[in-house]
CSV table of C-alpha atoms and ligand atoms in Angstrom, one decimal:
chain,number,residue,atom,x,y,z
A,1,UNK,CA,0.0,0.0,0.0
A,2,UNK,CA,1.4,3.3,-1.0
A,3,UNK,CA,1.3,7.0,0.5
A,4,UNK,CA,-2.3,8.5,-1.9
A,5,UNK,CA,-0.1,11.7,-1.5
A,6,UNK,CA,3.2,11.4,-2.6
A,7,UNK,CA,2.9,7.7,-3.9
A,8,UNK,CA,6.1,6.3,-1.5
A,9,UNK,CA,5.8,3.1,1.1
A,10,UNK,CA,4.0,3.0,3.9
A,11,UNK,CA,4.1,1.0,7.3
A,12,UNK,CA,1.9,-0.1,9.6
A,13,UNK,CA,1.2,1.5,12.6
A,14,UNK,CA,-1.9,0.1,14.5
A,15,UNK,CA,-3.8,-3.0,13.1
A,16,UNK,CA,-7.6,-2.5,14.5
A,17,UNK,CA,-9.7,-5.2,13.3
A,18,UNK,CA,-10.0,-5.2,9.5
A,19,UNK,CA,-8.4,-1.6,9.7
A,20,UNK,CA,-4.7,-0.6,9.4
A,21,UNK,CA,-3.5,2.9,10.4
A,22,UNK,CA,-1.0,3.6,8.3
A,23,UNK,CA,2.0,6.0,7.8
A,24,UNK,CA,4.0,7.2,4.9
A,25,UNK,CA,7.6,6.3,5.4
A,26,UNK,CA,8.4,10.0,3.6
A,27,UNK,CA,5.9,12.4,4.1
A,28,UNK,CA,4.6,10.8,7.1
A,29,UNK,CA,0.6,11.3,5.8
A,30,UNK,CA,-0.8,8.9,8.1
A,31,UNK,CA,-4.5,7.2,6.6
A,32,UNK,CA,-6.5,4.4,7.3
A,33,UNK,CA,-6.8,1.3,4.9
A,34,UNK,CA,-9.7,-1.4,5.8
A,35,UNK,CA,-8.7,-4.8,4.4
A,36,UNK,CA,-11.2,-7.3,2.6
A,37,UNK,CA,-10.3,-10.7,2.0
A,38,UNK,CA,-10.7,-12.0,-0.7
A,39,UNK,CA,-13.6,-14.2,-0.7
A,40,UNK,CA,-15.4,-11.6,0.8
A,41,UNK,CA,-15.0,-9.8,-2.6
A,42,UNK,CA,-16.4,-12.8,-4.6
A,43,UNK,CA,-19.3,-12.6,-2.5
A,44,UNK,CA,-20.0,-8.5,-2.6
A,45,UNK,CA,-19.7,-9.5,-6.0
A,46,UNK,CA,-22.4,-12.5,-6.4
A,47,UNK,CA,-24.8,-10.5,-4.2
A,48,UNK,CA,-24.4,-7.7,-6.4
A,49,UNK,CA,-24.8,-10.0,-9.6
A,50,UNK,CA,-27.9,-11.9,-7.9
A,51,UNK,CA,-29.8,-8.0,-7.5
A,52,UNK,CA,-28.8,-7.1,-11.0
A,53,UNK,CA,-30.0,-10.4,-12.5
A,54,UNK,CA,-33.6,-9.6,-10.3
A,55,UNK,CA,-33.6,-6.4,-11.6
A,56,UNK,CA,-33.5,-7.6,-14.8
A,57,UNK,CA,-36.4,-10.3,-14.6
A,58,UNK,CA,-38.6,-7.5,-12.9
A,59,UNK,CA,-37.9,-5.4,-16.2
A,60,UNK,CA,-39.2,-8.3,-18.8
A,61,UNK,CA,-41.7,-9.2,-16.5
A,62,UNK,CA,-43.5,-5.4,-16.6
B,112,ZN,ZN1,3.6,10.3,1.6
């Protein structure tokens, strides 16, 4: 994860959960990043599939 100011490396400062504080190594920006695994992403992503599908069927069926 890099600084969204001056693009440079970042550390860890506090892990809190599915959050890490976080601190640029050069400009010392500090920023929070919240961490998703990854199969939690496929599923945000099937759940949004699943309402865009029913949206779909309630289109052809009106
Ligand atoms: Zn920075």
């Amino acid at each position: 994860m890099n600084c969204p100011v001056c693009r440079q490396e970042t550390i860890v400062l506090r892990k809190d959960g599915a959050e890490r504080r976080r601190e640029c190594t050069a400009c010392h920006h500090r920023f929070v990043t919240v961490e998703v695994p990854k199969d939690e992403q496929l599923r945000q992503q099937e759940a949004v599939q699943t309402v865009i599908e029913a949206a779909e069927k309630l289109k052809a069926a009106a």
